[in-house]
Amino acid sequence: MVHCWNHGNITRSKAEDLLSKTGKDGSFLVRASESISRAYALCVLFRNCVYTYRILTNEEEKFTVQASEGVPVRFFASLDQLIEFYKKENMGLVTHLQYPVPLEEEEAGDELEEETEFFISPPELPPRNLPLALGSSEAKEVALPVDNSRVMEHSPLSLSETLLQRLQGLDTSGLPEEHLKAIQDYVNTQIAMDAEFVKTGSSNLPHLKKLVMVLCKELYSEVARTLPSLESMQRLFDQQLSPGIWPRPQVCTEASPVTVVAKLGQLTSLLSSLEDKVKAFLGEGPESTHRRSLIPPVTFEVKAESLGIPQKIQLKVDVETGKLIIKKSRDGPEDKFYSHKKILQLIKSQKFHNKLVIIVETEKEKTLRKEYVFADSKKREGFCQLLQQMKNKHSEQPEPDMITIFIGTWNMGDAAPPKKITSWFLSKGQGKTRDDSADYIPHDIYVIGTQEDPLGEKEWLEILKHSLQEITDISFKTIAIHTLWNIRIVVLAKSEHENRISHICTNNVKTGIANTLGNKGAVGVSFMFNGTSLGFVNSHLTSGSEKKLRRNQNYMSILRFLALGDKKLSPFNITHRFTHLFWLGDLNYRLELPPSEAENIIQKIRHQQFSELLLHDQLLMERKEQKVFLHFEEEEITFAPTYRFERHTREKYAYTKQKATGMKYNLPSWCDRVLWKSYPLMHVVCQSYGSTSDIMTSDHSPVFATFEAGVTSQFVSKNGPGNVDSQGQIEFLKCYATLKTKSQTKFYLEFHSSCLESFVKSQEGENEEGTEGELVVKFADDLPKLTPIISDPEYLLDQHILISIKSSDSDESYGEGCIALRSEATESLVPIYTALTHHGEMMGHFRGEIKLQTSQGKKRERLYDFVKTERDEAIGQKSLKSLTSQDPIKHWDCPSRPSDLGKNMADPLPIEEEQMTKPEMFENPLYGSVSSFPKPVPRKEQESPKTLRKDRPACPEPGAPSPAIILTKPPEGESSKLASRQISAPFLPVPRMRSFTCSSSTEGKTPLGGEKTQGKPKPPTPSETPVPAKRPVKPARSEVSQQGNPGQTNRPPLPAKSPAVLHLQHSKARDYRESSELPHHGKHWPEEGPVSRTSMQ
């Protein structure tokens, strides 16, 4: 019997809320302890404070209350007896137990899937063999056909008669006569003998083994004769082993079923890998490096100014030879080239998204600045990615400091995939997609999450590897695969990274009915890539438009109970355990609109008015209110809702379904999402985010996202293993924590980090009442000084310190945060700040100062610093402010990232700024086209640069508001039913470039108070205007309201578009990004540029 006061696994903060709502002294409840397994916590309310007592069990399974003082030790046989005893007065507790707090009524659990009609049950297992063969794994060769597997269940015939009847129904004309006779003999007489063995509990089937030996006699001898030849071929072309390393295996003379299966497995493995080895050998030669990829030269047609006259120039990137070649014509001779060592930096223009500056070193060791204008922003991104790949390939560093990661999520709808799914891995379709020139660059890691996956693990893995082999010409290693019912995650990586990946961990959490069924839940994979921890979670949350709160509960359960990463970080959940955490899946959040708006939604999708629909997206609304995915980020959504389509078409949404209970509505929604969370100051950039248009077997479209992520190497101490470097020191000063809690207890700090030998515990702090009812815990300047294992700045300045503030009574965590170690702290005291969260909820703030002491040396340049973003003077601080203030995810970065401290990002946006950054609507290749007037600052491609590290603002005041997502006034557009209903709702996330600006100018900066600058932006110079517009473009209706806006009179002229591009602007099959063409249904149109691509179908 479960008593009403036993609340099980609720969180500490939830327990405090329940007790506070009662408001009666003596109210109590019991919950599971968060610090010790199989222990409990007794929570008692007294004078508006919550007192927590730990309940432990001894070896005799008896219960006792543990407290620091005042409670005598007594033992009870059950929790009931313990509670009854402490209902008496003066038993040692702060007050006697009087009012049990009952359990809250939870929302009803998951119902049957609304999308498909089926009973909830685990995935079907492969058909079993005969009962007599259940004990032997060697009997797989004689598995019966699936269609007849149930005949035996209802047949009145004997076992031998049933099998003989089945044998007669089979086509045995191709069987050798002696084999058929041996099978008949076994079925007639010998199977009964084997059945007796099974009844006695034996797993040995001697007669079946004899039969298999007879059937496989010739096969075994043929395999034994062929296998040595294949092994010799493999050793011949293996590049990692020297000749003679492998001894010739001993050939077993007995043809038992076990040895036959083993030999066949060896044969299959050798045959599948031999072709790959020969290809690798022929492509790379006998000596290979740790970076294996063959990328053909790619040519870009760009425009550059010579004496004020724009000229067409060909830039040819040869990744393999490490050269950037400049030619005046495609087929002409090389004018000049720059080796990878001479290319110092790429600087992207923030104002013109197709302009790029290349800094090169000349022969006289001088630097030269070259400006080029690409056809569109996607071409520029493809060029930058190729140059980064070239720098990485020819880097003198033995280990990479940046990798690219592909994330894919797809609800397969219990249907087999189509034959071709390569567009998914090429990031082709709708939204922010990849340029064709980047197709040649394989990602380092591929993470594929599926839901309602009907395939077996082996079958799905083969499909994935075959698709990646088709587009990359390299084979990938399986790092991990984990399945919970029909929810699956697969992680593949380049073979060159196999030795860099370690500590692989997989786990799952069920959130289905009563949290016991796996039809809903999550699977996860984590591992170390050299010195960087990576985590990936694929989840399928509760379905149904009205089940938003249940989805939130699913998220919290996964956050608490998904066991991934370093077990030493037990006080921290998965949001703090990984340098980079990626969360993907069918999150099932819907558009919160009535069914009557269905047709209006369809019309807005056809006209690309996604921003208006996203105002009603449940996930963005819940994130704004800090209920789920606290401090996560998501790239801007510029693709159509991925659910619910009619199968085998992407032209129509099937939003109604007739059920026995009435009409069911599934409004088009962005159910399938990818979010991420990284440690502060870590480099991470989302390069693409969209959905495919040509994979139509499911009612969901696959979603892709690609990332550029910074990683660290396994640093080797110069002092040798086992010696602690005494030169390094990390010192925290003037630290205090502000907590939202009703608990009456003392607190201490724990410091965790991979740069420490073990965690470090502080003394208790002093409690004070805060200004708004919070508890302020102050720690004196005698906090322990931390000694890192390595003091080299190249290592130490890449590290992070995890902080947990814990209760002295229960050792339970009341909040966790993360502090980045920065180079500025080596010169003077630097203010620090981190938000404190616990189980996905905001708990408070931690502030103080930090001082670092390192050994001699400096932090080396990273590959991701090779590409930077330039803050154009014409844009001014005004536009930069508008970028950050409209980003609902950016605002929480203010307190959590030390580099952004002191910025006031909650200021309201002036009207003219809103209109300047109003999202541009592009033609939808699926539902028709709408003319759009291109703007010089399209908001969805804005890249907001990081603040310069040397310009660290001061720490916010203690009374500063807690991190929140601040909304701006939504852009005004056409009047509609939705527009009239708009309420406070999240604005769209915008992409952010995590690189530092190169501009050292401080003119026109906005004061911290948020006042606007008085100076007007400078008019654009001729060099800032790459090419004048050739002819006017008729503006769309959504742009008419902006024509008379005085705030836009100083806009620079638009980059020109070719007649072909202007023609395509009004065609149906256009991409959402600039003027890049994207085909419909997977047929990729050829580019105008010189890059030739074979068909990817």
mmCIF file of C-alpha atoms in Angstrom, residues 745-910:
data_model
loop_
_atom_site.group_PDB
_atom_site.id
_atom_site.type_symbol
_atom_site.label_atom_id
_atom_site.label_comp_id
_atom_site.label_asym_id
_atom_site.label_seq_id
_atom_site.Cartn_x
_atom_site.Cartn_y
_atom_site.Cartn_z
ATOM 1 C CA THR A 745 19.822 24.286 6.254
ATOM 2 C CA LYS A 746 23.494 25.100 5.855
ATOM 3 C CA PHE A 747 25.194 24.887 2.453
ATOM 4 C CA TYR A 748 28.635 24.068 1.101
ATOM 5 C CA LEU A 749 30.202 24.040 -2.376
ATOM 6 C CA GLU A 750 31.647 21.189 -4.409
ATOM 7 C CA PHE A 751 34.040 21.822 -7.306
ATOM 8 C CA HIS A 752 34.296 19.187 -10.049
ATOM 9 C CA SER A 753 36.483 19.208 -13.151
ATOM 10 C CA SER A 754 38.531 16.885 -15.325
ATOM 11 C CA CYS A 755 41.509 19.143 -14.578
ATOM 12 C CA LEU A 756 41.320 18.227 -10.860
ATOM 13 C CA GLU A 757 42.461 14.960 -9.332
ATOM 14 C CA SER A 758 39.175 14.695 -7.435
ATOM 15 C CA PHE A 759 36.316 16.939 -6.430
ATOM 16 C CA VAL A 760 36.965 19.571 -3.748
ATOM 17 C CA LYS A 761 34.567 20.448 -0.931
ATOM 18 C CA SER A 762 34.348 23.846 0.767
ATOM 19 C CA GLN A 763 33.408 24.930 4.274
ATOM 20 C CA GLU A 764 29.827 25.903 5.043
ATOM 21 C CA GLY A 765 28.684 29.348 3.978
ATOM 22 C CA GLU A 766 26.745 31.947 5.929
ATOM 23 C CA ASN A 767 23.030 32.309 5.171
ATOM 24 C CA GLU A 768 21.326 35.684 4.776
ATOM 25 C CA GLU A 769 17.860 36.752 3.682
ATOM 26 C CA GLY A 770 17.724 38.135 0.148
ATOM 27 C CA THR A 771 15.840 41.182 -1.094
ATOM 28 C CA GLU A 772 13.045 39.216 -2.768
ATOM 29 C CA GLY A 773 12.673 36.303 -0.386
ATOM 30 C CA GLU A 774 15.642 34.354 -1.757
ATOM 31 C CA LEU A 775 18.326 32.839 0.401
ATOM 32 C CA VAL A 776 21.802 34.343 -0.051
ATOM 33 C CA VAL A 777 24.689 32.059 0.912
ATOM 34 C CA LYS A 778 27.992 33.906 1.300
ATOM 35 C CA PHE A 779 31.329 32.111 1.256
ATOM 36 C CA ALA A 780 34.347 33.751 2.840
ATOM 37 C CA ASP A 781 37.572 34.298 0.927
ATOM 38 C CA ASP A 782 38.996 31.133 2.454
ATOM 39 C CA LEU A 783 37.424 28.944 -0.230
ATOM 40 C CA PRO A 784 39.822 26.110 -1.064
ATOM 41 C CA LYS A 785 42.411 26.891 -3.730
ATOM 42 C CA LEU A 786 42.181 24.360 -6.519
ATOM 43 C CA THR A 787 45.337 22.745 -7.896
ATOM 44 C CA PRO A 788 44.990 21.555 -11.502
ATOM 45 C CA ILE A 789 46.831 18.430 -12.629
ATOM 46 C CA ILE A 790 48.424 20.417 -15.492
ATOM 47 C CA SER A 791 49.192 24.135 -15.375
ATOM 48 C CA ASP A 792 50.108 24.626 -19.037
ATOM 49 C CA PRO A 793 47.811 27.403 -20.331
ATOM 50 C CA GLU A 794 47.253 25.504 -23.588
ATOM 51 C CA TYR A 795 45.509 22.865 -21.483
ATOM 52 C CA LEU A 796 44.116 24.825 -18.555
ATOM 53 C CA LEU A 797 42.382 27.579 -20.530
ATOM 54 C CA ASP A 798 40.268 24.940 -22.291
ATOM 55 C CA GLN A 799 38.888 23.609 -19.002
ATOM 56 C CA HIS A 800 35.674 24.229 -17.081
ATOM 57 C CA ILE A 801 34.798 24.043 -13.390
ATOM 58 C CA LEU A 802 31.432 22.555 -12.441
ATOM 59 C CA ILE A 803 29.974 23.936 -9.224
ATOM 60 C CA SER A 804 27.317 22.306 -7.039
ATOM 61 C CA ILE A 805 25.863 23.921 -3.936
ATOM 62 C CA LYS A 806 24.734 21.248 -1.481
ATOM 63 C CA SER A 807 22.826 20.951 1.761
ATOM 64 C CA SER A 808 24.834 19.947 4.819
ATOM 65 C CA ASP A 809 21.882 17.982 6.213
ATOM 66 C CA SER A 810 21.038 15.808 3.228
ATOM 67 C CA ASP A 811 24.012 16.281 0.856
ATOM 68 C CA GLU A 812 21.456 17.015 -1.858
ATOM 69 C CA SER A 813 22.280 19.496 -4.565
ATOM 70 C CA TYR A 814 20.316 22.759 -4.653
ATOM 71 C CA GLY A 815 21.820 24.025 -7.880
ATOM 72 C CA GLU A 816 24.585 23.373 -10.399
ATOM 73 C CA GLY A 817 26.506 25.666 -12.725
ATOM 74 C CA CYS A 818 29.554 25.840 -14.970
ATOM 75 C CA ILE A 819 32.459 28.315 -15.045
ATOM 76 C CA ALA A 820 34.865 28.637 -17.989
ATOM 77 C CA LEU A 821 38.538 29.277 -17.228
ATOM 78 C CA ARG A 822 39.548 32.338 -19.260
ATOM 79 C CA SER A 823 42.872 33.851 -20.182
ATOM 80 C CA GLU A 824 41.938 37.236 -18.655
ATOM 81 C CA ALA A 825 41.920 35.648 -15.191
ATOM 82 C CA THR A 826 45.659 35.005 -15.452
ATOM 83 C CA GLU A 827 46.335 38.761 -15.367
ATOM 84 C CA SER A 828 43.877 40.011 -12.736
ATOM 85 C CA LEU A 829 40.727 39.137 -10.821
ATOM 86 C CA VAL A 830 37.869 38.537 -13.228
ATOM 87 C CA PRO A 831 34.166 38.530 -12.303
ATOM 88 C CA ILE A 832 32.391 35.219 -12.793
ATOM 89 C CA TYR A 833 28.741 34.301 -13.058
ATOM 90 C CA THR A 834 26.745 31.160 -13.680
ATOM 91 C CA ALA A 835 23.068 30.366 -13.457
ATOM 92 C CA LEU A 836 22.276 27.607 -10.971
ATOM 93 C CA THR A 837 19.871 24.960 -12.235
ATOM 94 C CA HIS A 838 18.665 21.663 -10.827
ATOM 95 C CA HIS A 839 16.794 18.968 -12.772
ATOM 96 C CA GLY A 840 16.088 21.451 -15.559
ATOM 97 C CA GLU A 841 14.681 24.187 -13.301
ATOM 98 C CA MET A 842 16.143 27.608 -12.534
ATOM 99 C CA MET A 843 17.325 27.599 -8.919
ATOM 100 C CA GLY A 844 19.358 30.786 -8.578
ATOM 101 C CA HIS A 845 22.697 32.412 -9.390
ATOM 102 C CA PHE A 846 26.349 32.119 -8.389
ATOM 103 C CA ARG A 847 28.659 35.142 -8.485
ATOM 104 C CA GLY A 848 32.190 35.950 -7.459
ATOM 105 C CA GLU A 849 35.691 36.471 -8.805
ATOM 106 C CA ILE A 850 38.360 34.127 -10.090
ATOM 107 C CA LYS A 851 42.153 34.286 -10.384
ATOM 108 C CA LEU A 852 44.245 31.803 -12.361
ATOM 109 C CA GLN A 853 47.889 30.963 -12.052
ATOM 110 C CA THR A 854 49.443 29.017 -14.927
ATOM 111 C CA SER A 855 52.898 27.992 -16.027
ATOM 112 C CA GLN A 856 54.760 29.761 -18.842
ATOM 113 C CA GLY A 857 53.263 29.453 -22.282
ATOM 114 C CA LYS A 858 50.304 30.638 -24.271
ATOM 115 C CA LYS A 859 47.136 29.238 -25.765
ATOM 116 C CA ARG A 860 47.627 28.276 -29.398
ATOM 117 C CA GLU A 861 45.417 29.416 -32.256
ATOM 118 C CA ARG A 862 42.505 27.105 -33.011
ATOM 119 C CA LEU A 863 41.225 26.074 -36.408
ATOM 120 C CA TYR A 864 37.826 27.616 -35.714
ATOM 121 C CA ASP A 865 39.523 31.010 -35.214
ATOM 122 C CA PHE A 866 40.550 30.829 -38.879
ATOM 123 C CA VAL A 867 37.091 32.072 -39.910
ATOM 124 C CA LYS A 868 35.874 35.273 -38.269
ATOM 125 C CA THR A 869 33.040 37.709 -38.755
ATOM 126 C CA GLU A 870 33.699 41.385 -39.416
ATOM 127 C CA ARG A 871 31.505 44.048 -37.864
ATOM 128 C CA ASP A 872 30.924 46.449 -40.735
ATOM 129 C CA GLU A 873 30.931 50.096 -39.707
ATOM 130 C CA ALA A 874 27.855 50.849 -41.840
ATOM 131 C CA ILE A 875 25.844 48.418 -39.754
ATOM 132 C CA GLY A 876 26.832 50.009 -36.464
ATOM 133 C CA GLN A 877 26.054 48.919 -32.966
ATOM 134 C CA LYS A 878 22.377 49.555 -33.615
ATOM 135 C CA SER A 879 21.942 46.548 -35.879
ATOM 136 C CA LEU A 880 24.018 44.327 -33.616
ATOM 137 C CA LYS A 881 21.759 45.190 -30.731
ATOM 138 C CA SER A 882 18.694 44.347 -32.780
ATOM 139 C CA LEU A 883 20.168 40.947 -33.563
ATOM 140 C CA THR A 884 20.696 39.943 -29.965
ATOM 141 C CA SER A 885 17.574 41.521 -28.512
ATOM 142 C CA GLN A 886 15.330 39.585 -30.874
ATOM 143 C CA ASP A 887 16.888 36.225 -30.044
ATOM 144 C CA PRO A 888 14.868 34.512 -27.317
ATOM 145 C CA ILE A 889 17.680 32.072 -26.652
ATOM 146 C CA LYS A 890 20.401 34.728 -26.534
ATOM 147 C CA HIS A 891 19.024 36.428 -23.478
ATOM 148 C CA TRP A 892 19.837 33.636 -21.072
ATOM 149 C CA ASP A 893 23.399 33.720 -22.317
ATOM 150 C CA CYS A 894 23.792 37.099 -20.672
ATOM 151 C CA PRO A 895 24.210 35.802 -17.125
ATOM 152 C CA SER A 896 25.416 32.314 -17.953
ATOM 153 C CA ARG A 897 28.275 33.323 -20.221
ATOM 154 C CA PRO A 898 30.916 35.414 -18.455
ATOM 155 C CA SER A 899 31.795 37.076 -21.751
ATOM 156 C CA ASP A 900 28.316 38.584 -22.018
ATOM 157 C CA LEU A 901 27.962 39.884 -18.473
ATOM 158 C CA GLY A 902 26.544 43.319 -18.055
ATOM 159 C CA LYS A 903 24.771 43.484 -21.405
ATOM 160 C CA ASN A 904 21.231 44.721 -21.211
ATOM 161 C CA MET A 905 19.473 42.539 -23.733
ATOM 162 C CA ALA A 906 15.951 43.139 -22.547
ATOM 163 C CA ASP A 907 15.609 46.607 -23.989
ATOM 164 C CA PRO A 908 12.616 47.123 -26.258
ATOM 165 C CA LEU A 909 13.434 47.346 -29.915
ATOM 166 C CA PRO A 910 12.634 50.622 -31.732
#
